[in-house]
Short mmCIF file of C-alpha atoms and ligand atoms in Angstrom, two decimals:
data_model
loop_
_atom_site.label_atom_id
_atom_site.label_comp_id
_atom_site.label_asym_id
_atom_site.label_seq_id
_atom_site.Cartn_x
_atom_site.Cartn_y
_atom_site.Cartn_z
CA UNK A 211 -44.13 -49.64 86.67
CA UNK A 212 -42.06 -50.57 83.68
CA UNK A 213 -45.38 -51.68 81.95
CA UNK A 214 -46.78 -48.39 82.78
CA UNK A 215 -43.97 -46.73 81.24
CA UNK A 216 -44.74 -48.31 77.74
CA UNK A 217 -48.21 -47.51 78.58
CA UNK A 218 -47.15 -43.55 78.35
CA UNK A 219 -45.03 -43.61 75.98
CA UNK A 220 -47.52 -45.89 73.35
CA UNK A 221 -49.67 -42.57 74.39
CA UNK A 222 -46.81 -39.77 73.32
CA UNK A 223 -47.26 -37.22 71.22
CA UNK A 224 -45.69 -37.81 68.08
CA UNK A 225 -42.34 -35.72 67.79
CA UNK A 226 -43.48 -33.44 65.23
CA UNK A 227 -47.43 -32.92 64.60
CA UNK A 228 -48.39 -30.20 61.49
CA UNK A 229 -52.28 -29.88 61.86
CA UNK A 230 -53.79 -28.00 59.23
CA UNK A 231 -51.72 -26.00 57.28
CA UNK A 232 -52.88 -23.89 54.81
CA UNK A 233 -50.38 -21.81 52.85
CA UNK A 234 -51.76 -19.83 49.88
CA UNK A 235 -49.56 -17.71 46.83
CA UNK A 236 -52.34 -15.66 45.92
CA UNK A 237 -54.73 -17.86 44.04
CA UNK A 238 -52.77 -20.83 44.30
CA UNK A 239 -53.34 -23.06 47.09
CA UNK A 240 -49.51 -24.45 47.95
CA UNK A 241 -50.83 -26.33 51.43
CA UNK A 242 -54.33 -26.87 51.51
CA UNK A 243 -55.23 -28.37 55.28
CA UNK A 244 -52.42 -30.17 55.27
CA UNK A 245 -51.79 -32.36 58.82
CA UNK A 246 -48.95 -34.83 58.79
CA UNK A 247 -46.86 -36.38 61.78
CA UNK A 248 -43.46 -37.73 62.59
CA UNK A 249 -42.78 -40.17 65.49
CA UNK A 250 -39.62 -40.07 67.73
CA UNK A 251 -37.32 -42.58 66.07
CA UNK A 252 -39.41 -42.53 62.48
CA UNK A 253 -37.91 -41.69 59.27
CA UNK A 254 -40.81 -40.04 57.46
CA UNK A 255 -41.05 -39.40 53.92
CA UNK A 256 -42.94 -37.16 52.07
CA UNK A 257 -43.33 -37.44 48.34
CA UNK A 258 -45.45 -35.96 45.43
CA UNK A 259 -45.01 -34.54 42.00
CA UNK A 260 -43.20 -31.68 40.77
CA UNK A 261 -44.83 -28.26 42.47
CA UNK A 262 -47.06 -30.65 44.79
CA UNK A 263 -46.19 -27.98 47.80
CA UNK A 264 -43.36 -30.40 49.57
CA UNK A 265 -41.16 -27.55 49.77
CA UNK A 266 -43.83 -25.56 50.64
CA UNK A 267 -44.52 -27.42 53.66
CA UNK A 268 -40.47 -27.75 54.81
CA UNK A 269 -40.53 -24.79 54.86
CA UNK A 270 -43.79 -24.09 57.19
CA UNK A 271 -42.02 -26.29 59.53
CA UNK A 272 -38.39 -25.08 59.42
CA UNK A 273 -40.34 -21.42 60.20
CA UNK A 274 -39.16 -20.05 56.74
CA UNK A 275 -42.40 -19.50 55.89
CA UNK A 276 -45.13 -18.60 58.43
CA UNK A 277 -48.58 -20.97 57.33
CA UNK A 278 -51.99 -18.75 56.47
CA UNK A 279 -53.82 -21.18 58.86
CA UNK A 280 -53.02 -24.66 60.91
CA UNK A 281 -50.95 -24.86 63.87
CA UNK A 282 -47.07 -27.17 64.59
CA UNK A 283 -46.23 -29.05 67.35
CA UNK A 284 -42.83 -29.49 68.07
CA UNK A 285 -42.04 -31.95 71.56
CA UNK A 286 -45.00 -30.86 72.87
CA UNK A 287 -44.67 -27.23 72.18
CA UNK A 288 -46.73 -24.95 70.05
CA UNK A 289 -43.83 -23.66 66.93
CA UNK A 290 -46.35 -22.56 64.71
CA UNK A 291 -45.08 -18.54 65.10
CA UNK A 292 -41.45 -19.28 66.71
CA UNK A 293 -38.67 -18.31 64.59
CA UNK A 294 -36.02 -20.12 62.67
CA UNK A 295 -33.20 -19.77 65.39
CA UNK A 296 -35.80 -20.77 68.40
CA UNK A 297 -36.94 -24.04 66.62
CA UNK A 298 -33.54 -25.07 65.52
CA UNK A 299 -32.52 -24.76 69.47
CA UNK A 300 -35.68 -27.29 70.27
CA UNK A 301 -34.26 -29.84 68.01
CA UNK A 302 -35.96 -28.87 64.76
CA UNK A 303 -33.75 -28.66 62.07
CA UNK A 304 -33.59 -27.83 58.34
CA UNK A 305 -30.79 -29.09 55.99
CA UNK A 306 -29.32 -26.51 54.02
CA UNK A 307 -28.48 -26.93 50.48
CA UNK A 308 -24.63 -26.30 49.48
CA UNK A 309 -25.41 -22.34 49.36
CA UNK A 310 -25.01 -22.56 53.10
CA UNK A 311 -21.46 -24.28 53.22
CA UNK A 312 -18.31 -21.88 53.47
CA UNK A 313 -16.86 -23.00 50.21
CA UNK A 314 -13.21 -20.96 51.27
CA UNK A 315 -13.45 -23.32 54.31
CA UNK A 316 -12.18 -26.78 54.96
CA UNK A 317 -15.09 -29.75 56.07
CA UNK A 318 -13.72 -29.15 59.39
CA UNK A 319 -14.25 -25.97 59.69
CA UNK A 320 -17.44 -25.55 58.57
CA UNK A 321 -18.66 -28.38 60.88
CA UNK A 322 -17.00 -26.77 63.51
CA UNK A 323 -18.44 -23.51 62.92
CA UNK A 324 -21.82 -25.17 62.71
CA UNK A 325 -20.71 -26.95 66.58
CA UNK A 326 -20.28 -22.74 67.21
CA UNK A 327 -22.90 -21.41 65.98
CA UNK A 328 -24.99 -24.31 68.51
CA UNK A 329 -22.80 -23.54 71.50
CA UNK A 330 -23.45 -20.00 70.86
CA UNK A 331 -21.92 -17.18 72.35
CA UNK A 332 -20.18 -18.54 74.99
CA UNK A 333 -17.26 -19.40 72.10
CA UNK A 334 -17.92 -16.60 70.09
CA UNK A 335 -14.09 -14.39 69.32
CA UNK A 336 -12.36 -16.61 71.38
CA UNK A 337 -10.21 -17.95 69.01
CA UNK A 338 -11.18 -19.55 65.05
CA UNK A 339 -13.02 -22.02 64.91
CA UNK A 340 -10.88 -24.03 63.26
CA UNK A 341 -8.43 -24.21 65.90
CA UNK A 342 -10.28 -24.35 69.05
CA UNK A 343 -10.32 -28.74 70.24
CA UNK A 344 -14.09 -27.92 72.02
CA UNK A 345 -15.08 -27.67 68.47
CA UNK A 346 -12.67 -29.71 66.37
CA UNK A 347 -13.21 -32.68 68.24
CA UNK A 348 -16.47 -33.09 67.92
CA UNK A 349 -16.72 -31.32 64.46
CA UNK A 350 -13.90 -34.50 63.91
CA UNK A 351 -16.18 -37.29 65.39
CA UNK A 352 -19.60 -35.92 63.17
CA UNK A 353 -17.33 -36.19 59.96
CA UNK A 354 -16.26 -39.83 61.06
CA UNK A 355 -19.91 -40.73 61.50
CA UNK A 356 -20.81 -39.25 58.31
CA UNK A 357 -18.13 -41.05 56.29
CA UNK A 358 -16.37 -37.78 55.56
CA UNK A 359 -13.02 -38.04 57.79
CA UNK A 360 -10.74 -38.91 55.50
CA UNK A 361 -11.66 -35.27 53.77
CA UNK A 362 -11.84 -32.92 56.93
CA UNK A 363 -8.78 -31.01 55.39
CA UNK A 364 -10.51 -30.14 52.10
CA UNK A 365 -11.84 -26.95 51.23
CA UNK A 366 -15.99 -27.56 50.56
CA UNK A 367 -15.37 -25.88 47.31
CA UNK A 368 -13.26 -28.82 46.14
CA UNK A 369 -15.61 -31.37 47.83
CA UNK A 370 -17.44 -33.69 45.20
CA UNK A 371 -21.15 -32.71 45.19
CA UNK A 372 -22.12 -35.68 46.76
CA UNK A 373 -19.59 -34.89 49.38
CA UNK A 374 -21.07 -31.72 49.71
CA UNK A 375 -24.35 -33.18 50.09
CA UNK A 376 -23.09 -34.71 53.28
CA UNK A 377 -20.90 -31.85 54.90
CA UNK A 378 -24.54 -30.52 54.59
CA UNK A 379 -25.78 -32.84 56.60
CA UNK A 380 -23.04 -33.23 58.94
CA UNK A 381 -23.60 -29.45 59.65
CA UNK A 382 -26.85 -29.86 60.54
CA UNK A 383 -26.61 -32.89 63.14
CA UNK A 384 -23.85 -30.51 64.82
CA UNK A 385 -26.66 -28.47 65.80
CA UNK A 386 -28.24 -32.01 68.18
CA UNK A 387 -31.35 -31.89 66.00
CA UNK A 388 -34.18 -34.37 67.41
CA UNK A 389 -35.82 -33.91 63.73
CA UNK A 390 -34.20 -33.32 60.80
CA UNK A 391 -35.80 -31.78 57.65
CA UNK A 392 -34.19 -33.22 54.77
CA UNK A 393 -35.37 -31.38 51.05
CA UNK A 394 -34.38 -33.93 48.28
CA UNK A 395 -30.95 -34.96 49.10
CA UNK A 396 -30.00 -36.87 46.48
CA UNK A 397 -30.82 -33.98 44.07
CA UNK A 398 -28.10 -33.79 41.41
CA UNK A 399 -26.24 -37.01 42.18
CA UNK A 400 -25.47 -39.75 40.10
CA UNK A 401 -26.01 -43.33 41.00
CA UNK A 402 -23.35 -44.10 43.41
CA UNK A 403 -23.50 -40.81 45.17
CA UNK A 404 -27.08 -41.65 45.75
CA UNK A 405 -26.24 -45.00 47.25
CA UNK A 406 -23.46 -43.12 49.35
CA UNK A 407 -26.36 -41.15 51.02
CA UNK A 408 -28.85 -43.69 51.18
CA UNK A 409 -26.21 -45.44 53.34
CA UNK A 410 -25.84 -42.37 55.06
CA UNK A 411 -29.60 -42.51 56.15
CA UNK A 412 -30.00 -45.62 57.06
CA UNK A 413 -27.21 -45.13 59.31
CA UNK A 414 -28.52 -42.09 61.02
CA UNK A 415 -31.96 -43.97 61.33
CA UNK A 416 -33.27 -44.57 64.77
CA UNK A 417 -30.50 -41.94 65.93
CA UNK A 418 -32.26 -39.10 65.25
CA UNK A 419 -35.87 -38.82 63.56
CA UNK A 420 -35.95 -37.70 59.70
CA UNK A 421 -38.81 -36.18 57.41
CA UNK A 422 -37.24 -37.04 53.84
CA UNK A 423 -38.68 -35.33 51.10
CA UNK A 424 -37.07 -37.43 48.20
CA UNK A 425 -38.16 -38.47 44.30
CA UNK A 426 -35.98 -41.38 44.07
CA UNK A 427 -38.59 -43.92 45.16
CA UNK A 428 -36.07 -47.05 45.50
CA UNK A 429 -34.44 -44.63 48.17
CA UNK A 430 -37.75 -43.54 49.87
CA UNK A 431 -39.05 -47.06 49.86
CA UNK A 432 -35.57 -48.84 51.29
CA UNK A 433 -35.44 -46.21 54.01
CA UNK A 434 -38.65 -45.12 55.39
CA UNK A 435 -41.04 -46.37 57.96
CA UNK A 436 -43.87 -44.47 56.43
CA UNK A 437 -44.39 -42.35 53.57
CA UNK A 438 -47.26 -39.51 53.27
CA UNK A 439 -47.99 -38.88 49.97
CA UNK A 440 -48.65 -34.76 48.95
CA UNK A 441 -50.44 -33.85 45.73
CA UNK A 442 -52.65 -30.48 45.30
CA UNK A 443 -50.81 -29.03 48.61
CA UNK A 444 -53.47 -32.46 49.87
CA UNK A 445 -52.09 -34.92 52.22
CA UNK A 446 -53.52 -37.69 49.76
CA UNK A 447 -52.37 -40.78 51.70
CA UNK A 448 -50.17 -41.85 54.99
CA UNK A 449 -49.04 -45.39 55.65
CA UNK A 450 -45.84 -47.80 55.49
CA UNK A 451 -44.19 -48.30 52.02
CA UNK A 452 -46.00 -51.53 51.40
CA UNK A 453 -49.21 -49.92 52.21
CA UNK A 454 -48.76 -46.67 49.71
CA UNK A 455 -47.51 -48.81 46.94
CA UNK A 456 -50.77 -50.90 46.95
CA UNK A 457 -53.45 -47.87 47.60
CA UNK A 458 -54.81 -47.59 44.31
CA UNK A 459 -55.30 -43.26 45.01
CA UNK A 460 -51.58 -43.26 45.06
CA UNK A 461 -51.12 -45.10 41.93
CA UNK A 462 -53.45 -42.76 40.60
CA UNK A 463 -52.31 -39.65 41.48
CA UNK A 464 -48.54 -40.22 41.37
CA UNK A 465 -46.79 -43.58 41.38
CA UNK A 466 -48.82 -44.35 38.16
CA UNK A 467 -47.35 -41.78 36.33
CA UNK A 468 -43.77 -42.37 37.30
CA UNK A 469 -43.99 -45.93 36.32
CA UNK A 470 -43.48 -47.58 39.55
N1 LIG B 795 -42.69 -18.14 46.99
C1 LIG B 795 -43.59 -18.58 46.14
N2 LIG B 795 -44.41 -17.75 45.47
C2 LIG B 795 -45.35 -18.20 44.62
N3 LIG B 795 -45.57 -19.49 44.36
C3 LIG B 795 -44.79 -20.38 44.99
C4 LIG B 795 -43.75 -19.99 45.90
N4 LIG B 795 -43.16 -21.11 46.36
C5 LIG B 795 -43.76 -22.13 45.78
N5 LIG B 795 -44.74 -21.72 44.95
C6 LIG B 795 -45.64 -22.58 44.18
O1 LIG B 795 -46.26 -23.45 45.12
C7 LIG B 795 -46.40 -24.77 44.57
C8 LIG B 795 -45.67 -25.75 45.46
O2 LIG B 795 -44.28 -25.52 45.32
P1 LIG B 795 -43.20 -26.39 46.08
O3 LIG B 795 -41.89 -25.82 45.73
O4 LIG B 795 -43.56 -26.47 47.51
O5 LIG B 795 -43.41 -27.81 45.40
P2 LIG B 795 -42.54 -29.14 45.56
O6 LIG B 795 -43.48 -30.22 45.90
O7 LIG B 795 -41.40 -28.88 46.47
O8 LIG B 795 -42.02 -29.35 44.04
P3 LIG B 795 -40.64 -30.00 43.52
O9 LIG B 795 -40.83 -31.48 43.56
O10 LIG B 795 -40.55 -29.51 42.12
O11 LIG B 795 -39.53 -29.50 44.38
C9 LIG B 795 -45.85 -24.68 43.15
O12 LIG B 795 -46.92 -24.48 42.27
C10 LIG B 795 -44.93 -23.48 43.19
O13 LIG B 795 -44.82 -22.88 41.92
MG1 LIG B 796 -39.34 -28.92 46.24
#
């Protein structure tokens, strides 16, 4: 039986499957057929130049954007026309950048609304979130994980950037994604801020699967199992870090340019 078992599950569907996505601003083709797919477990990252359509395709799959043609596959469900809310509640999950943080609020608190806002109505007016222990304590343990606990008391206004980088993040595991969308998280940080999150990552590896779109190529390359590689809206390339560093289309298209 056991052997059966890892029969099945060599046979799963990956966790996340995009098949086809086109996505077109008027004459400009933003995903052109794009297919890409994330295994339970993997940390994915996608990569491509400036205005390559990586955005462009978060956003297909976080349901911000509905996709001309192509079809998503979320955990073996059709997504492709569900909306933001519905995904997020299958495990599908978009990190928000620091627009989305409460700034008046301390860390706690916003994690603790975001533990809420998953529990729903059930805890909704009972009393703030801030004060009720079903949400504290496990707003409390997130920021632990995330190496934020020491600053649960500090309003996310007054949180380094970096910082607020993670609260980000911490906000959006509160939600018990399966798959987590991250869009260039390192954006705006300087060098040890960047190591702070890469740290983050690795940690949260394995725990819960990632698709990383990232330009800092050390990071992408120390933390991802495979890499697809986006230029033209074109899935140009899909293989482990050792692989896309040696194709010579990458090299071409993108790595060659950056210098890598
Ligand atoms: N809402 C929109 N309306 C029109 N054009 C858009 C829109 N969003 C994106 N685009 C265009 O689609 C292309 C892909 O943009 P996208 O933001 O997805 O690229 P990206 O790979 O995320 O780039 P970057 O690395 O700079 O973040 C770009 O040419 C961009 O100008
Ligand atoms: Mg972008």
């Amino acid at each position: 039986m056991a052997g059966l078992r890892v029969e099945i599950e060599a046979m799963a569907d990956p966790l996340l499957q995009a098949q086809g996505l086109v996505k077109r601003f008027g004459a400009l083709t933003a995903s052109d057929r794009l297919s890409l797919g994330v295994e339970v477990g993997e940390l994915h990252a996608l990569i491509g130049p400036n205005g390559a359509g990586k955005t462009t395709a978060i956003a297909q799959l976080a349901g911000e954007l509905n996709p001309d043609q192509g079809a998503i596959r979320f955990a073996g469900q059709d997504v492709t026309n569900l909306p933001i809310e519905r995904r997020c509640r299958l495990g599908l999950t978009r990190s928000y950048q620091i627009t989305s943080l409460f700034r008046g609020f301390t860390a706690l608190e916003n994690v603790a609304l975001a533990v809420q806002a998953r529990a729903g109505h059930s805890f909704r007016f009972w009393r703030p979130a801030g004060r009720d222990r079903r949400l504290i304590e496990p707003a409390e343990a997130l920021l632990d994980r995330l190496g934020l606990g020491g600053r649960a008391g500090i309003r996310a206004a007054d949180l380094a950037h970096g910082e607020q980088r993670q609260l980000e993040i911490a906000m959006a595991l509160a939600t018990g994604p399966r798959l987590l969308l991250l869009d260039e998280p390192m954006a705006g940080m300087g060098p040890e801020e960047s190591r702070a999150m890469v740290a983050l990552l690795s940690r949260l590896k394995g725990e819960v699967s990632i698709l990383l779109v990232e330009h800092d190529m050390d990071a992408v390359f120390a933390l991802a199992d495979r890499v697809t590689v986006l230029v033209y809206g074109r899935a140009i390339a899909t293989g482990t870090p050792a692989a896309i560093r040696a194709d010579p289309n990458v090299r071409a298209a993108y790595l060659g340019e950056e210098g890598a």
